[in-house]
């Protein structure tokens, strides 16, 4: 596709369940980012991949959160033992280069997670 | 540490009147600053960027912003608002020391009325 694709667009789950959110970046983009946007807030950085490796995971809130990008394209954000406070829109973005040189990230429309 | 403060959570203007969305930044290093726009049910889109070249930056859809180091500000302006400008606007900062991170403000919702 032409843009960043995220699935599912909406996910409702129960407290304690395991969730996976998928991101398909723009073809050829080596950099991939996950952000989380809570209601009324700006996006908060979670993790950054350059290729297959997580170059910076300092934004992951705790060890219940994990992300992978095994082949350097599609990425999956995994949340274990979900809590109500995890409810948010999870945004994925990609870039052909390190973001500091361009500032431009191409964002998907997000996956809205609701934990009941 | 780096951060941005968007001074207004909500701004309402009439169509055809000027737009001013305010942003102040804090950065230990020379910052790069950006404005992103988020239309309902759409992904975030880069509006414009400042990366230490010209202090007056022009973006898409007639928006511009001026980097003022003395005031640590990067306000977004447009001479004449259009109904299609109604959206959420985010001021964003990064610098070379944190190459992986864009730090977003809390956003300003722009409402445009007839």
PDB file of C-alpha atoms in Angstrom:
ATOM      1  CA  UNK A   1       0.000   0.000   0.000  1.00  0.00           C
ATOM      2  CA  UNK A   2       0.950   3.633  -0.273  1.00  0.00           C
ATOM      3  CA  UNK A   3       0.937   4.450   3.436  1.00  0.00           C
ATOM      4  CA  UNK A   4       1.593   2.972   6.838  1.00  0.00           C
ATOM      5  CA  UNK A   5      -0.990   0.317   7.622  1.00  0.00           C
ATOM      6  CA  UNK A   6      -1.994  -0.648  11.153  1.00  0.00           C
ATOM      7  CA  UNK A   7      -4.205  -3.516  12.230  1.00  0.00           C
ATOM      8  CA  UNK A   8      -6.538  -3.862  13.939  1.00  0.00           C
ATOM      9  CA  UNK A   9      -7.967  -0.367  13.810  1.00  0.00           C
ATOM     10  CA  UNK A  10      -9.924  -1.100  16.980  1.00  0.00           C
ATOM     11  CA  UNK A  11      -9.315  -3.694  19.666  1.00  0.00           C
ATOM     12  CA  UNK A  12     -11.396  -4.256  22.773  1.00  0.00           C
ATOM     13  CA  UNK A  13     -10.016  -6.678  25.316  1.00  0.00           C
ATOM     14  CA  UNK A  14     -10.406  -7.616  28.946  1.00  0.00           C
ATOM     15  CA  UNK A  15      -7.995  -6.805  31.704  1.00  0.00           C
ATOM     16  CA  UNK A  16      -5.264  -9.406  31.918  1.00  0.00           C
ATOM     17  CA  UNK A  17      -5.436 -10.507  28.294  1.00  0.00           C
ATOM     18  CA  UNK A  18      -2.614 -10.517  25.744  1.00  0.00           C
ATOM     19  CA  UNK A  19      -2.766  -8.188  22.723  1.00  0.00           C
ATOM     20  CA  UNK A  20      -0.795  -7.859  19.507  1.00  0.00           C
ATOM     21  CA  UNK A  21      -0.868  -4.784  17.300  1.00  0.00           C
ATOM     22  CA  UNK A  22       0.590  -4.909  13.811  1.00  0.00           C
ATOM     23  CA  UNK A  23       2.282  -2.249  11.728  1.00  0.00           C
ATOM     24  CA  UNK A  24       3.130  -2.480   8.043  1.00  0.00           C
ATOM     25  CA  UNK A  25       5.403   0.456   7.162  1.00  0.00           C
ATOM     26  CA  UNK A  26       5.926   2.117   3.830  1.00  0.00           C
ATOM     27  CA  UNK A  27       7.999  -0.135   1.599  1.00  0.00           C
ATOM     28  CA  UNK A  28      11.696   0.659   1.832  1.00  0.00           C
ATOM     29  CA  UNK A  29      11.480   2.639   5.066  1.00  0.00           C
ATOM     30  CA  UNK A  30      14.198   1.382   7.372  1.00  0.00           C
ATOM     31  CA  UNK A  31      13.141   3.321  10.468  1.00  0.00           C
ATOM     32  CA  UNK A  32       9.983   2.351  12.349  1.00  0.00           C
ATOM     33  CA  UNK A  33       8.518   3.948  15.459  1.00  0.00           C
ATOM     34  CA  UNK A  34       5.766   3.153  17.914  1.00  0.00           C
ATOM     35  CA  UNK A  35       4.021   5.913  19.815  1.00  0.00           C
ATOM     36  CA  UNK A  36       1.114   5.857  22.237  1.00  0.00           C
ATOM     37  CA  UNK A  37      -1.509   8.584  22.370  1.00  0.00           C
ATOM     38  CA  UNK A  38      -3.783   8.776  25.371  1.00  0.00           C
ATOM     39  CA  UNK A  39      -6.961  10.829  25.354  1.00  0.00           C
ATOM     40  CA  UNK A  40      -6.210  14.542  25.314  1.00  0.00           C
ATOM     41  CA  UNK A  41      -2.463  14.023  25.096  1.00  0.00           C
ATOM     42  CA  UNK A  42       0.172  14.190  22.426  1.00  0.00           C
ATOM     43  CA  UNK A  43       1.823  11.017  21.162  1.00  0.00           C
ATOM     44  CA  UNK A  44       4.442   9.548  23.500  1.00  0.00           C
ATOM     45  CA  UNK A  45       7.464   7.689  22.174  1.00  0.00           C
ATOM     46  CA  UNK A  46       7.631   3.962  22.909  1.00  0.00           C
ATOM     47  CA  UNK A  47      10.275   2.333  20.725  1.00  0.00           C
ATOM     48  CA  UNK A  48      12.334   2.904  17.594  1.00  0.00           C
ATOM     49  CA  UNK A  49      13.655   0.303  15.163  1.00  0.00           C
ATOM     50  CA  UNK A  50      16.394   0.815  12.635  1.00  0.00           C
ATOM     51  CA  UNK A  51      16.162  -2.233  10.441  1.00  0.00           C
ATOM     52  CA  UNK A  52      15.516  -5.317  12.536  1.00  0.00           C
ATOM     53  CA  UNK A  53      16.981  -4.068  15.785  1.00  0.00           C
ATOM     54  CA  UNK A  54      15.423  -1.926  18.464  1.00  0.00           C
ATOM     55  CA  UNK A  55      17.719   1.086  18.508  1.00  0.00           C
ATOM     56  CA  UNK A  56      15.897   2.787  21.359  1.00  0.00           C
ATOM     57  CA  UNK A  57      13.268   1.163  23.585  1.00  0.00           C
ATOM     58  CA  UNK A  58      13.491   3.675  26.401  1.00  0.00           C
ATOM     59  CA  UNK A  59       9.844   4.671  26.042  1.00  0.00           C
ATOM     60  CA  UNK A  60       8.362   1.267  26.788  1.00  0.00           C
ATOM     61  CA  UNK A  61       6.554   1.780  30.108  1.00  0.00           C
ATOM     62  CA  UNK A  62       7.352  -1.632  31.640  1.00  0.00           C
ATOM     63  CA  UNK A  63       8.225  -5.216  30.779  1.00  0.00           C
ATOM     64  CA  UNK A  64       4.662  -6.041  29.775  1.00  0.00           C
ATOM     65  CA  UNK A  65       5.358  -4.199  26.543  1.00  0.00           C
ATOM     66  CA  UNK A  66       7.514  -5.705  23.826  1.00  0.00           C
ATOM     67  CA  UNK A  67       7.954  -5.100  20.114  1.00  0.00           C
ATOM     68  CA  UNK A  68       9.612  -6.993  17.310  1.00  0.00           C
ATOM     69  CA  UNK A  69      10.535  -6.408  13.703  1.00  0.00           C
ATOM     70  CA  UNK A  70      12.097  -9.692  12.640  1.00  0.00           C
ATOM     71  CA  UNK A  71      12.579  -9.041   8.938  1.00  0.00           C
ATOM     72  CA  UNK A  72      13.041  -5.311   8.994  1.00  0.00           C
ATOM     73  CA  UNK A  73       9.615  -4.456   7.651  1.00  0.00           C
ATOM     74  CA  UNK A  74       6.433  -5.430   9.544  1.00  0.00           C
ATOM     75  CA  UNK A  75       6.488  -4.805  13.275  1.00  0.00           C
ATOM     76  CA  UNK A  76       4.325  -6.175  16.072  1.00  0.00           C
ATOM     77  CA  UNK A  77       3.751  -4.471  19.407  1.00  0.00           C
ATOM     78  CA  UNK A  78       2.902  -7.007  22.087  1.00  0.00           C
ATOM     79  CA  UNK A  79       1.235  -6.186  25.395  1.00  0.00           C
ATOM     80  CA  UNK A  80       0.964  -8.848  28.100  1.00  0.00           C
ATOM     81  CA  UNK A  81      -1.454  -8.845  31.017  1.00  0.00           C
ATOM     82  CA  UNK A  82      -3.219  -5.743  29.778  1.00  0.00           C
ATOM     83  CA  UNK A  83      -4.373  -3.139  32.267  1.00  0.00           C
ATOM     84  CA  UNK A  84      -7.062  -0.479  31.960  1.00  0.00           C
ATOM     85  CA  UNK A  85      -4.343   2.161  31.871  1.00  0.00           C
ATOM     86  CA  UNK A  86      -3.057   0.672  28.613  1.00  0.00           C
ATOM     87  CA  UNK A  87      -6.143   1.975  26.831  1.00  0.00           C
ATOM     88  CA  UNK A  88      -4.937   4.408  24.172  1.00  0.00           C
ATOM     89  CA  UNK A  89      -4.349   4.805  20.469  1.00  0.00           C
ATOM     90  CA  UNK A  90      -1.131   3.113  19.433  1.00  0.00           C
ATOM     91  CA  UNK A  91       0.511   4.847  16.501  1.00  0.00           C
ATOM     92  CA  UNK A  92       3.082   3.440  14.153  1.00  0.00           C
ATOM     93  CA  UNK A  93       5.261   5.589  11.927  1.00  0.00           C
ATOM     94  CA  UNK A  94       8.049   4.966   9.464  1.00  0.00           C
ATOM     95  CA  UNK A  95      10.772   6.997   7.837  1.00  0.00           C
ATOM     96  CA  UNK A  96      13.359   6.379   5.139  1.00  0.00           C
ATOM     97  CA  UNK A  97      16.057   7.973   7.297  1.00  0.00           C
ATOM     98  CA  UNK A  98      16.845   8.925  10.880  1.00  0.00           C
ATOM     99  CA  UNK A  99      14.101  11.304  11.884  1.00  0.00           C
ATOM    100  CA  UNK A 100      16.390  14.038  13.160  1.00  0.00           C
ATOM    101  CA  UNK A 101      17.635  14.763   9.655  1.00  0.00           C
ATOM    102  CA  UNK A 102      14.187  15.281   8.190  1.00  0.00           C
ATOM    103  CA  UNK A 103      11.694  15.485  11.028  1.00  0.00           C
ATOM    104  CA  UNK A 104       9.244  13.675   8.870  1.00  0.00           C
ATOM    105  CA  UNK A 105       7.580  10.561  10.106  1.00  0.00           C
ATOM    106  CA  UNK A 106       4.814   8.951   8.102  1.00  0.00           C
ATOM    107  CA  UNK A 107       2.125   7.883  10.526  1.00  0.00           C
ATOM    108  CA  UNK A 108      -0.554   5.259  10.271  1.00  0.00           C
ATOM    109  CA  UNK A 109      -4.076   5.918  11.490  1.00  0.00           C
ATOM    110  CA  UNK A 110      -3.461   4.020  14.682  1.00  0.00           C
ATOM    111  CA  UNK A 111      -4.861   1.075  16.584  1.00  0.00           C
ATOM    112  CA  UNK A 112      -7.320   2.063  19.280  1.00  0.00           C
ATOM    113  CA  UNK A 113      -6.983  -0.289  22.258  1.00  0.00           C
ATOM    114  CA  UNK A 114      -9.666  -0.415  24.924  1.00  0.00           C
ATOM    115  CA  UNK A 115      -9.070  -2.533  27.997  1.00  0.00           C
ATOM    116  CA  UNK A 116     -12.246  -3.248  29.970  1.00  0.00           C
TER     117      UNK A 116
ATOM    118  CA  UNK B   1      15.818  17.089  28.393  1.00  0.00           C
ATOM    119  CA  UNK B   2      13.547  18.520  25.759  1.00  0.00           C
ATOM    120  CA  UNK B   3       9.901  19.492  25.831  1.00  0.00           C
ATOM    121  CA  UNK B   4       7.317  21.695  24.195  1.00  0.00           C
ATOM    122  CA  UNK B   5       4.427  23.560  25.752  1.00  0.00           C
ATOM    123  CA  UNK B   6       1.397  24.396  23.682  1.00  0.00           C
ATOM    124  CA  UNK B   7      -0.190  27.317  25.400  1.00  0.00           C
ATOM    125  CA  UNK B   8      -3.749  26.788  24.201  1.00  0.00           C
ATOM    126  CA  UNK B   9      -5.620  23.506  24.206  1.00  0.00           C
ATOM    127  CA  UNK B  10      -8.377  24.938  22.012  1.00  0.00           C
ATOM    128  CA  UNK B  11      -8.474  27.864  19.571  1.00  0.00           C
ATOM    129  CA  UNK B  12     -11.542  29.024  17.691  1.00  0.00           C
ATOM    130  CA  UNK B  13     -11.394  31.422  14.719  1.00  0.00           C
ATOM    131  CA  UNK B  14     -13.768  32.568  12.034  1.00  0.00           C
ATOM    132  CA  UNK B  15     -13.136  31.555   8.458  1.00  0.00           C
ATOM    133  CA  UNK B  16     -10.968  34.140   6.718  1.00  0.00           C
ATOM    134  CA  UNK B  17      -9.362  35.450   9.913  1.00  0.00           C
ATOM    135  CA  UNK B  18      -5.750  34.848  11.018  1.00  0.00           C
ATOM    136  CA  UNK B  19      -4.672  31.777  12.937  1.00  0.00           C
ATOM    137  CA  UNK B  20      -2.107  31.792  15.765  1.00  0.00           C
ATOM    138  CA  UNK B  21      -1.205  28.584  17.589  1.00  0.00           C
ATOM    139  CA  UNK B  22       1.408  29.109  20.278  1.00  0.00           C
ATOM    140  CA  UNK B  23       4.308  26.853  21.188  1.00  0.00           C
ATOM    141  CA  UNK B  24       7.243  27.293  23.546  1.00  0.00           C
ATOM    142  CA  UNK B  25      10.100  24.819  23.660  1.00  0.00           C
ATOM    143  CA  UNK B  26      12.759  23.734  26.085  1.00  0.00           C
ATOM    144  CA  UNK B  27      15.901  21.994  24.893  1.00  0.00           C
ATOM    145  CA  UNK B  28      19.403  21.581  26.233  1.00  0.00           C
ATOM    146  CA  UNK B  29      20.762  21.538  22.711  1.00  0.00           C
ATOM    147  CA  UNK B  30      20.026  23.288  19.443  1.00  0.00           C
ATOM    148  CA  UNK B  31      16.571  22.015  18.683  1.00  0.00           C
ATOM    149  CA  UNK B  32      14.809  20.967  15.547  1.00  0.00           C
ATOM    150  CA  UNK B  33      11.166  21.963  15.689  1.00  0.00           C
ATOM    151  CA  UNK B  34       8.145  20.812  13.763  1.00  0.00           C
ATOM    152  CA  UNK B  35       4.421  21.197  13.526  1.00  0.00           C
ATOM    153  CA  UNK B  36       2.268  18.186  12.776  1.00  0.00           C
ATOM    154  CA  UNK B  37      -1.449  18.208  11.975  1.00  0.00           C
ATOM    155  CA  UNK B  38      -3.996  15.485  12.739  1.00  0.00           C
ATOM    156  CA  UNK B  39      -7.321  15.596  10.954  1.00  0.00           C
ATOM    157  CA  UNK B  40     -10.150  13.443  12.329  1.00  0.00           C
ATOM    158  CA  UNK B  41      -9.648   9.777  11.482  1.00  0.00           C
ATOM    159  CA  UNK B  42      -6.437  10.555   9.631  1.00  0.00           C
ATOM    160  CA  UNK B  43      -2.784   9.911  10.412  1.00  0.00           C
ATOM    161  CA  UNK B  44      -0.502  12.665  11.676  1.00  0.00           C
ATOM    162  CA  UNK B  45       1.048  14.698   8.873  1.00  0.00           C
ATOM    163  CA  UNK B  46       4.101  16.951   8.876  1.00  0.00           C
ATOM    164  CA  UNK B  47       3.095  20.579   8.338  1.00  0.00           C
ATOM    165  CA  UNK B  48       6.488  22.268   8.491  1.00  0.00           C
ATOM    166  CA  UNK B  49       9.947  21.997  10.055  1.00  0.00           C
ATOM    167  CA  UNK B  50      12.764  24.155  11.385  1.00  0.00           C
ATOM    168  CA  UNK B  51      16.244  22.626  11.386  1.00  0.00           C
ATOM    169  CA  UNK B  52      18.597  25.613  11.979  1.00  0.00           C
ATOM    170  CA  UNK B  53      18.330  27.149   8.530  1.00  0.00           C
ATOM    171  CA  UNK B  54      15.977  30.097   7.940  1.00  0.00           C
ATOM    172  CA  UNK B  55      14.095  31.117  11.075  1.00  0.00           C
ATOM    173  CA  UNK B  56      10.874  31.748   9.163  1.00  0.00           C
ATOM    174  CA  UNK B  57       9.622  28.461   7.860  1.00  0.00           C
ATOM    175  CA  UNK B  58       6.867  27.953   5.323  1.00  0.00           C
ATOM    176  CA  UNK B  59       4.794  24.806   5.257  1.00  0.00           C
ATOM    177  CA  UNK B  60       1.894  23.285   3.438  1.00  0.00           C
ATOM    178  CA  UNK B  61      -1.551  24.841   3.089  1.00  0.00           C
ATOM    179  CA  UNK B  62      -0.317  28.388   3.711  1.00  0.00           C
ATOM    180  CA  UNK B  63       0.972  27.809   7.247  1.00  0.00           C
ATOM    181  CA  UNK B  64       4.236  29.235   8.493  1.00  0.00           C
ATOM    182  CA  UNK B  65       6.154  29.410  11.759  1.00  0.00           C
ATOM    183  CA  UNK B  66       8.949  31.567  13.113  1.00  0.00           C
ATOM    184  CA  UNK B  67      11.734  30.256  15.317  1.00  0.00           C
ATOM    185  CA  UNK B  68      12.580  32.823  18.002  1.00  0.00           C
ATOM    186  CA  UNK B  69      15.487  31.684  20.133  1.00  0.00           C
ATOM    187  CA  UNK B  70      15.298  34.660  22.484  1.00  0.00           C
ATOM    188  CA  UNK B  71      11.694  33.796  23.297  1.00  0.00           C
ATOM    189  CA  UNK B  72      12.098  29.990  22.954  1.00  0.00           C
ATOM    190  CA  UNK B  73       9.015  30.057  20.780  1.00  0.00           C
ATOM    191  CA  UNK B  74       7.872  28.474  17.538  1.00  0.00           C
ATOM    192  CA  UNK B  75       4.366  29.784  16.945  1.00  0.00           C
ATOM    193  CA  UNK B  76       2.307  28.601  13.979  1.00  0.00           C
ATOM    194  CA  UNK B  77       0.425  31.157  11.904  1.00  0.00           C
ATOM    195  CA  UNK B  78      -1.769  31.412   8.859  1.00  0.00           C
ATOM    196  CA  UNK B  79      -3.099  34.683   7.436  1.00  0.00           C
ATOM    197  CA  UNK B  80      -6.568  33.413   6.599  1.00  0.00           C
ATOM    198  CA  UNK B  81      -8.253  30.338   8.072  1.00  0.00           C
ATOM    199  CA  UNK B  82     -10.192  27.889   5.950  1.00  0.00           C
ATOM    200  CA  UNK B  83     -12.802  25.436   7.130  1.00  0.00           C
ATOM    201  CA  UNK B  84     -10.517  22.587   6.100  1.00  0.00           C
ATOM    202  CA  UNK B  85      -7.906  23.775   8.630  1.00  0.00           C
ATOM    203  CA  UNK B  86     -10.023  22.461  11.508  1.00  0.00           C
ATOM    204  CA  UNK B  87      -7.859  19.783  13.120  1.00  0.00           C
ATOM    205  CA  UNK B  88      -5.514  19.020  16.024  1.00  0.00           C
ATOM    206  CA  UNK B  89      -2.067  20.616  15.765  1.00  0.00           C
ATOM    207  CA  UNK B  90       1.013  19.359  17.572  1.00  0.00           C
ATOM    208  CA  UNK B  91       4.246  21.206  18.187  1.00  0.00           C
ATOM    209  CA  UNK B  92       7.194  18.793  18.205  1.00  0.00           C
ATOM    210  CA  UNK B  93      10.860  19.022  19.200  1.00  0.00           C
ATOM    211  CA  UNK B  94      13.919  16.883  18.707  1.00  0.00           C
ATOM    212  CA  UNK B  95      17.662  17.408  18.593  1.00  0.00           C
ATOM    213  CA  UNK B  96      20.718  15.533  17.442  1.00  0.00           C
ATOM    214  CA  UNK B  97      21.250  14.051  20.887  1.00  0.00           C
ATOM    215  CA  UNK B  98      17.989  12.161  20.684  1.00  0.00           C
ATOM    216  CA  UNK B  99      17.945  11.162  17.069  1.00  0.00           C
ATOM    217  CA  UNK B 100      15.243   8.599  17.567  1.00  0.00           C
ATOM    218  CA  UNK B 101      12.680  10.671  19.404  1.00  0.00           C
ATOM    219  CA  UNK B 102      10.192  13.279  18.478  1.00  0.00           C
ATOM    220  CA  UNK B 103       8.717  14.844  21.619  1.00  0.00           C
ATOM    221  CA  UNK B 104       5.156  16.033  21.074  1.00  0.00           C
ATOM    222  CA  UNK B 105       3.212  18.741  22.828  1.00  0.00           C
ATOM    223  CA  UNK B 106      -0.274  18.106  24.151  1.00  0.00           C
ATOM    224  CA  UNK B 107      -1.922  19.558  21.058  1.00  0.00           C
ATOM    225  CA  UNK B 108      -4.141  22.494  20.145  1.00  0.00           C
ATOM    226  CA  UNK B 109      -7.539  21.859  18.660  1.00  0.00           C
ATOM    227  CA  UNK B 110      -8.343  24.443  16.001  1.00  0.00           C
ATOM    228  CA  UNK B 111     -11.988  25.132  15.340  1.00  0.00           C
ATOM    229  CA  UNK B 112     -12.979  27.225  12.308  1.00  0.00           C
ATOM    230  CA  UNK B 113     -16.437  28.744  12.221  1.00  0.00           C
ATOM    231  CA  UNK B 114     -18.383  30.397   9.430  1.00  0.00           C
TER     232      UNK B 114
END
